[in-house]
Amino acid sequence: MAIDSLDVKKKEVLPEDNALIEFQETLKEAVEILHYPEQVYEFLRKPMRFLEVSIPVRMDNGQTQIFQGFRAQHNDATGPTKGGIRFHPDVTADEVKALAGWMSLKCGVTDLPYGGAKGGIICDPRKMSQDELERLSRGYVRAVSQLVGPTKDIPAPDMYTNSQIMAWMLDEYDHIREFDSPGFITGKPITLGGSKGRETATSKGVLYTLQRVCELRKLELKDTRVIIQGFGNVGSYLAKYLYELGAKVIGIGDVLGALYDENGLDIPYLLENRDSFGIVSNRFDDAISNQELLEKECDILIPAAISGVINQHNADRIKCQIVIEAANGPTTKDALTILDERGILVVPDILANSGGVIVSYFEWCQNNQGFYWTETEVDTRLKEKMNTSFENVYHTAKKYGVNMKIAAYIEGIQKLAEASRLRGWLKY
Ligand SMILES: NC(=O)C1=CN([C@@H]2O[C@H](COP(=O)(O)OP(=O)(O)OC[C@H]3O[C@@H](n4cnc5c(N)ncnc54)[C@H](O)[C@@H]3O)[C@@H](O)[C@H]2O)C=CC1
Ligand SMILES: O=C(O)CCC(=O)C(=O)O
């Protein structure tokens, strides 16, 4: 069914469209702090491979529409590449390249045996029927099938993709390869070899990070005022967990607007009334804009939607103690400088949202073993990895006297650079 009624409004907070430059500039800073030669930066600043594809899809009206898709593989020195596939009308080639680079760093920070990758298709899934989405998903796999595979490059969900889309992609891949290979893709339905706990993994990882930060800042989670932008996979589960733990979720945002109540929102009601694309604000007359939401006073602000929303235009009006980046790249470099100067702690994406890829890794391990874990096993291991990664980044920040973003890059780069040197790709 086409969902025309949910027409995307023009974005109220214009993201800075320079994710790749953001990635490269921060990378350069971290490489210099580590006293690595320039070639390390030159090698890591772009993906090792990038494929752009055209995907013809027969639409329900009988006409064929050509969709543009991408897959970027940033670096495979440490293992096969790994990263989600985004279906979004605004996704660009450069953004996918940046997202792939961030995936490499994320896998470095969390010590996973992967390099980074990312995929994207320019489309608006809210305006497509399930049949059209299925044909698009299968078409994408056919277009990139030479490049991906369980020991080459393993996709997963990202914005506007979900376990059903992973299931179609897996089925198409199995069809092409003529054997069952559940390890080709993660974030699958549990019946098809998905892992328990993958659906909630990113939000749980953000929660564990947030709890650790609260301990350090001596903040009681109970009654802490939290604002979350994004009410999809990551934002909605996070809101649920925080609400259950007694935090006051005073604001949430989605693509069409935002809801705010200084006394705390009724999260169970919003969860029940949101649609499958994480939209709920359109059900209320008193919705505010995303811009207003981001500038409301709170203790912890959690951008969990798109990149570049905290930028040089609004960073001096952000009124919180802590920003936890659940989205990829929500804070620009300029904004980070302003927030640093204002004493606002920013916990970086490549640490905070790594729970998703961590449990994707667990899923892949389970597929390779053919032996499946309980939810408690998954969760215990996730928490352990999140906590270890947090402590490493935190201590690196102290050691080098840098913010947590640079510290996370420093943590993320080292294994990549070392593996590239050991393979003889870089001489230093
Ligand atoms: N799903 C996962 O496992 C992981 C997701 N992430 C990142 O977290 C973020 C959110 O991902 P998901 O929750 O999976 O996506 P989703 O598709 O489930 O939900 C996206 C949410 O963002 C909102 N949104 C979309 N465009 C917006 C805009 N222009 N302004 C304000 N809100 C907007 C949507 O309305 C929806 O509520 C993305 O940056 C993604 O890359 C990071 C790590 C893993
Ligand atoms: O689960 C994965 O493999 C990747 C998730 C992802 O795309 C991300 O962390 O940004």
XYZ file of C-alpha atoms and ligand atoms in Angstrom:
482
model
C 0.000 0.000 0.000
C 1.403 3.409 -0.913
C 1.544 5.759 2.044
C 1.029 9.083 0.310
C -0.517 10.699 3.359
C 2.879 10.666 5.041
C 4.507 13.042 2.630
C 7.941 14.078 3.863
C 7.950 17.696 4.886
C 11.028 19.631 3.904
C 13.477 19.082 6.720
C 13.331 21.717 9.407
C 16.876 21.190 10.600
C 18.963 21.228 7.474
C 21.761 18.740 7.964
C 25.173 19.833 6.794
C 25.751 17.749 3.695
C 29.412 17.120 4.262
C 29.689 13.890 6.208
C 32.691 12.741 4.172
C 34.611 15.945 4.858
C 33.694 15.671 8.537
C 35.029 12.107 8.576
C 38.228 13.038 6.757
C 39.041 16.095 8.870
C 38.629 14.249 12.151
C 40.557 11.282 10.785
C 43.465 13.579 9.877
C 43.530 15.032 13.372
C 43.645 11.585 14.971
C 46.322 10.293 12.558
C 48.497 13.287 13.422
C 48.075 12.766 17.173
C 49.217 9.165 16.683
C 52.241 10.435 14.696
C 51.372 8.109 11.836
C 52.751 9.056 8.435
C 50.555 10.942 5.975
C 50.038 7.728 3.922
C 47.877 6.288 6.700
C 45.518 9.219 6.308
C 45.676 9.059 2.502
C 44.770 5.377 2.611
C 41.929 5.634 5.122
C 40.276 8.807 3.913
C 38.318 7.024 1.175
C 36.827 3.550 0.775
C 39.008 0.900 -0.861
C 36.054 0.013 -3.074
C 32.912 1.846 -4.058
C 30.165 0.563 -6.309
C 27.326 2.626 -7.721
C 24.482 0.671 -9.255
C 21.281 1.289 -11.173
C 18.407 -0.919 -10.102
C 15.419 -1.211 -12.436
C 12.268 -2.002 -10.464
C 8.870 -2.812 -11.858
C 6.447 -0.649 -9.916
C 2.882 -1.661 -9.085
C 1.532 0.602 -11.842
C 3.395 -1.504 -14.418
C 6.082 1.082 -15.130
C 9.776 0.595 -14.482
C 11.603 2.984 -12.189
C 15.392 3.112 -11.995
C 16.797 3.484 -8.488
C 20.343 4.526 -7.683
C 22.203 2.456 -5.095
C 25.644 2.372 -3.504
C 27.920 0.055 -1.595
C 31.136 1.364 -0.078
C 33.755 -0.947 1.420
C 36.064 1.184 3.449
C 38.834 -1.184 4.479
C 39.157 -4.958 4.708
C 42.584 -5.262 6.327
C 41.121 -6.555 9.590
C 38.507 -8.880 8.100
C 35.420 -8.850 5.910
C 33.644 -5.528 5.742
C 30.404 -4.933 7.597
C 27.691 -2.314 7.677
C 24.047 -1.528 7.154
C 22.023 -0.576 4.104
C 20.066 2.667 4.219
C 16.932 3.334 2.176
C 16.459 7.103 2.239
C 15.484 9.840 -0.243
C 18.452 12.006 0.824
C 21.221 9.401 0.937
C 24.251 10.391 -1.174
C 27.399 8.673 -2.428
C 29.581 10.781 -0.140
C 27.418 10.052 2.871
C 27.683 6.311 2.215
C 31.475 6.638 1.941
C 31.608 8.482 5.267
C 29.285 5.954 6.895
C 31.548 3.127 5.684
C 34.577 4.877 7.192
C 32.737 5.285 10.481
C 31.900 1.569 10.403
C 35.626 0.730 10.121
C 36.359 2.920 13.122
C 33.384 1.488 15.031
C 34.684 -2.041 14.475
C 38.113 -0.838 15.641
C 36.712 0.761 18.811
C 34.791 -2.404 19.672
C 37.557 -4.768 18.545
C 35.454 -6.721 16.059
C 37.204 -8.709 13.290
C 35.709 -6.542 10.555
C 36.384 -3.516 8.434
C 33.615 -1.078 7.626
C 31.110 -0.897 4.789
C 27.798 0.791 4.126
C 25.114 0.681 1.483
C 22.370 2.990 0.426
C 19.540 3.318 -2.044
C 17.963 6.646 -2.926
C 14.281 5.931 -2.407
C 11.410 6.797 -0.110
C 10.152 3.505 1.332
C 7.162 5.257 2.870
C 5.833 5.816 -0.631
C 6.431 2.270 -1.830
C 4.324 -0.843 -1.419
C 5.725 -3.981 0.216
C 5.924 -5.650 -3.207
C 7.903 -2.740 -4.645
C 10.232 -2.783 -1.640
C 10.770 -6.496 -2.075
C 11.667 -6.071 -5.755
C 14.012 -3.192 -4.915
C 15.732 -5.191 -2.151
C 16.218 -8.185 -4.419
C 17.418 -5.947 -7.260
C 20.028 -4.374 -5.000
C 21.414 -7.786 -4.028
C 21.624 -8.831 -7.682
C 23.450 -5.594 -8.470
C 26.073 -5.927 -5.711
C 26.254 -9.732 -5.459
C 29.818 -9.951 -6.799
C 31.051 -7.726 -4.006
C 29.258 -9.092 -0.959
C 29.219 -12.421 0.896
C 29.645 -13.979 4.337
C 33.444 -13.761 4.205
C 33.613 -10.609 2.057
C 31.100 -7.979 3.053
C 28.120 -8.549 5.329
C 25.181 -6.116 5.143
C 22.657 -5.324 7.904
C 19.771 -2.905 8.553
C 20.119 0.858 8.886
C 17.642 3.691 8.425
C 14.342 2.589 6.859
C 15.477 -0.999 6.436
C 14.414 -3.826 8.739
C 14.466 -7.579 9.297
C 11.926 -8.221 6.496
C 14.166 -6.430 3.989
C 17.139 -8.468 5.282
C 15.045 -11.644 4.744
C 14.339 -10.761 1.087
C 17.991 -9.906 0.536
C 19.116 -13.177 2.103
C 16.693 -15.153 -0.027
C 17.933 -13.455 -3.191
C 21.553 -14.072 -2.265
C 20.888 -17.753 -1.482
C 19.144 -18.035 -4.834
C 22.108 -16.561 -6.724
C 24.709 -18.634 -4.853
C 22.549 -21.773 -4.795
C 23.257 -22.569 -1.148
C 22.004 -21.513 2.235
C 24.270 -18.815 3.670
C 22.693 -17.127 6.670
C 26.004 -15.411 7.464
C 25.599 -13.254 4.349
C 23.463 -10.721 6.189
C 22.615 -9.836 9.794
C 19.559 -8.300 11.397
C 17.492 -11.122 9.854
C 14.342 -12.514 11.412
C 15.186 -15.053 14.132
C 13.471 -17.833 12.146
C 15.999 -17.324 9.333
C 19.048 -17.384 11.616
C 18.822 -13.944 13.160
C 20.137 -13.377 16.648
C 18.027 -12.854 19.691
C 18.564 -9.298 20.853
C 19.646 -7.797 17.503
C 16.525 -5.685 17.149
C 17.112 -3.963 20.473
C 20.919 -4.095 20.373
C 21.688 -0.554 19.252
C 19.367 1.023 21.800
C 20.633 -1.236 24.586
C 24.193 -0.287 23.686
C 23.247 3.400 23.869
C 21.566 2.739 27.218
C 24.666 1.041 28.689
C 26.774 3.963 27.489
C 24.347 6.437 28.998
C 24.332 4.589 32.326
C 28.136 4.667 32.449
C 28.174 8.397 31.670
C 25.591 9.030 34.398
C 27.823 7.221 36.889
C 30.799 9.348 35.875
C 28.792 12.573 36.013
C 27.026 11.527 39.236
C 23.619 11.816 37.569
C 20.767 9.660 38.859
C 18.974 8.212 35.849
C 15.689 8.476 37.680
C 14.136 11.843 36.827
C 16.953 12.734 34.426
C 15.394 14.738 31.590
C 16.094 13.170 28.214
C 15.267 14.294 24.675
C 15.522 11.822 21.810
C 15.374 12.810 18.144
C 14.253 9.769 16.141
C 11.561 7.282 17.161
C 12.491 4.387 14.912
C 14.436 1.252 15.767
C 17.026 3.012 17.907
C 15.032 5.912 19.358
C 11.864 4.026 20.253
C 13.471 1.155 22.173
C 15.725 3.627 23.908
C 12.736 5.733 24.958
C 11.050 2.576 26.243
C 14.043 1.477 28.340
C 14.622 4.963 29.739
C 10.952 5.358 30.610
C 10.961 1.963 32.353
C 14.039 2.970 34.342
C 12.320 6.102 35.582
C 14.037 8.701 33.420
C 11.837 11.552 32.239
C 11.672 11.441 28.441
C 10.488 15.001 27.813
C 10.888 15.129 24.044
C 10.915 12.871 21.027
C 11.177 13.759 17.341
C 10.515 12.105 14.020
C 10.785 13.174 10.391
C 7.537 15.138 10.506
C 7.980 16.994 13.784
C 8.458 16.568 17.511
C 6.582 16.189 20.787
C 7.548 17.875 24.020
C 6.209 17.817 27.576
C 8.340 19.113 30.434
C 6.571 16.680 32.786
C 7.541 13.682 30.690
C 5.853 12.086 27.679
C 3.627 9.024 27.876
C 6.087 6.754 26.087
C 3.971 3.538 26.177
C 1.145 5.448 24.468
C 3.492 6.870 21.824
C 5.005 3.447 21.195
C 1.570 2.019 20.606
C 0.619 4.786 18.228
C 3.740 5.211 16.130
C 3.758 3.779 12.616
C 6.242 1.282 11.223
C 8.489 4.142 10.037
C 8.852 5.594 13.536
C 6.396 8.460 13.011
C 3.988 9.586 15.707
C 4.180 13.402 15.838
C 1.586 13.775 13.058
C -1.077 12.471 15.424
C -0.843 15.547 17.636
C -1.924 19.161 17.072
C 0.720 20.604 19.387
C 3.751 19.084 17.627
C 6.789 21.352 17.497
C 9.629 21.398 14.968
C 12.778 19.306 15.242
C 14.751 22.525 15.485
C 12.767 23.554 18.559
C 13.122 20.098 20.062
C 16.901 20.109 19.811
C 17.088 23.470 21.551
C 14.872 22.575 24.531
C 16.569 22.373 27.905
C 17.298 18.837 29.134
C 20.025 16.836 30.870
C 20.779 14.403 28.063
C 20.147 14.997 24.377
C 20.174 11.937 22.124
C 20.071 12.498 18.372
C 18.925 9.122 16.973
C 17.885 9.974 13.414
C 20.024 11.605 10.737
C 23.447 13.236 10.478
C 24.443 16.878 10.842
C 21.500 18.008 12.983
C 23.686 19.642 15.639
C 25.707 22.061 13.607
C 27.311 25.492 13.708
C 23.888 27.125 13.391
C 22.383 25.693 16.565
C 25.282 24.413 18.716
C 25.326 27.519 20.900
C 21.621 27.050 21.650
C 21.825 23.407 22.724
C 20.924 23.310 26.432
C 22.007 20.000 27.942
C 24.915 18.546 29.898
C 25.502 15.533 27.704
C 24.938 14.635 24.052
C 24.926 10.937 23.244
C 25.222 10.328 19.537
C 22.913 7.405 18.775
C 22.654 8.395 15.099
C 25.684 8.286 12.836
C 27.323 11.690 12.507
C 24.662 13.892 14.144
C 27.149 16.484 15.443
C 29.329 18.361 12.982
C 32.963 19.146 13.721
C 32.246 22.864 14.115
C 29.425 22.108 16.494
C 31.623 19.790 18.521
C 34.145 22.592 19.034
C 31.360 24.850 20.306
C 29.934 22.155 22.591
C 33.438 21.373 23.928
C 33.962 25.038 24.754
C 30.621 25.099 26.537
C 31.555 22.049 28.632
C 28.916 19.793 27.064
C 30.139 16.201 26.912
C 29.599 14.522 23.543
C 29.742 10.720 23.531
C 30.602 9.770 19.957
C 28.525 7.658 17.589
C 31.233 5.127 16.796
C 31.180 4.188 20.460
C 27.610 4.916 21.574
C 25.714 3.227 18.736
C 28.067 0.267 18.310
C 25.648 -2.162 20.012
C 24.043 -2.872 16.632
C 27.178 -4.077 14.908
C 28.322 -5.890 18.050
C 25.205 -8.057 18.076
C 25.404 -8.362 14.290
C 28.834 -9.866 14.881
C 27.302 -12.246 17.446
C 24.662 -13.165 14.867
C 27.349 -13.923 12.272
C 29.297 -16.034 14.807
C 26.118 -17.996 15.593
C 25.456 -18.512 11.858
C 29.020 -19.733 11.344
C 28.729 -22.138 14.291
C 25.170 -23.183 13.576
C 24.670 -22.899 17.334
C 22.386 -20.269 18.797
C 22.640 -18.264 22.002
C 20.034 -17.250 24.544
C 19.000 -13.612 24.845
C 20.781 -13.446 28.210
C 24.043 -14.654 26.647
C 23.745 -12.053 23.892
C 22.952 -9.295 26.331
C 25.730 -10.170 28.791
C 28.306 -10.187 26.008
C 26.940 -6.949 24.551
C 27.179 -5.171 27.883
C 30.705 -6.425 28.442
C 31.843 -5.206 25.002
C 30.117 -1.845 25.393
C 31.701 -1.278 28.806
C 35.197 -2.293 27.690
C 34.952 -0.064 24.613
C 33.740 2.836 26.730
C 36.599 2.489 29.229
C 39.162 2.308 26.402
C 37.851 5.467 24.744
C 37.509 7.268 28.064
C 41.095 6.495 29.072
C 42.434 7.361 25.629
C 40.713 10.750 25.926
C 42.456 11.315 29.249
C 45.813 10.025 27.991
C 45.910 12.334 24.964
C 43.964 15.220 26.495
C 41.358 15.105 23.705
C 37.579 14.887 23.539
C 35.865 11.514 23.313
C 35.274 11.856 19.554
C 38.986 12.170 18.784
C 39.723 9.474 21.358
C 37.310 7.101 19.631
C 38.962 7.812 16.257
C 42.371 7.118 17.848
C 41.052 3.820 19.218
C 39.400 2.983 15.906
C 42.350 3.726 13.641
C 45.085 1.760 15.356
C 44.108 -1.788 14.423
C 43.277 -0.725 10.857
C 46.653 0.923 10.401
C 48.521 -1.949 12.022
C 46.712 -4.586 9.937
C 47.358 -2.596 6.758
C 51.045 -2.358 7.654
C 51.334 -6.061 8.503
C 49.736 -6.965 5.179
C 52.380 -4.889 3.448
C 49.867 -2.361 2.120
C 51.467 0.494 4.047
C 55.178 0.838 4.757
C 56.008 2.718 7.914
N 19.378 0.311 13.336
C 20.587 0.117 13.796
O 20.925 -0.992 14.250
C 21.588 1.225 13.832
C 21.247 2.512 13.491
N 22.174 3.504 13.637
C 21.827 4.875 13.275
O 20.748 5.336 14.093
C 19.958 6.267 13.348
C 18.518 5.826 13.346
O 18.429 4.536 12.760
P 17.146 3.612 12.938
O 16.495 3.900 14.227
O 17.574 2.243 12.614
O 16.227 4.149 11.750
P 14.652 3.992 11.570
O 14.419 4.058 10.131
O 14.136 2.840 12.324
O 14.070 5.321 12.263
C 14.476 6.592 11.846
C 13.802 7.646 12.699
O 14.359 8.910 12.343
C 13.321 9.790 11.947
N 13.828 10.683 10.893
C 14.118 10.376 9.615
N 14.529 11.457 8.951
C 14.467 12.474 9.831
C 14.731 13.855 9.739
N 15.107 14.399 8.587
N 14.583 14.628 10.850
C 14.171 14.070 12.024
N 13.911 12.751 12.164
C 14.046 11.983 11.082
C 12.212 8.881 11.442
O 10.962 9.534 11.452
C 12.300 7.744 12.456
O 11.641 8.080 13.643
C 20.608 6.349 11.965
O 21.532 7.424 11.954
C 21.351 5.035 11.847
O 22.428 5.104 10.946
C 23.418 3.264 14.108
C 23.800 2.019 14.468
C 22.957 0.869 14.274
O 24.730 -4.268 12.240
C 25.584 -3.951 11.430
O 26.316 -4.744 10.881
C 25.780 -2.507 11.030
C 24.940 -1.521 11.739
C 25.204 -0.160 11.163
O 24.977 0.057 9.994
C 25.797 0.878 11.977
O 26.325 0.589 13.053
O 25.780 2.045 11.550
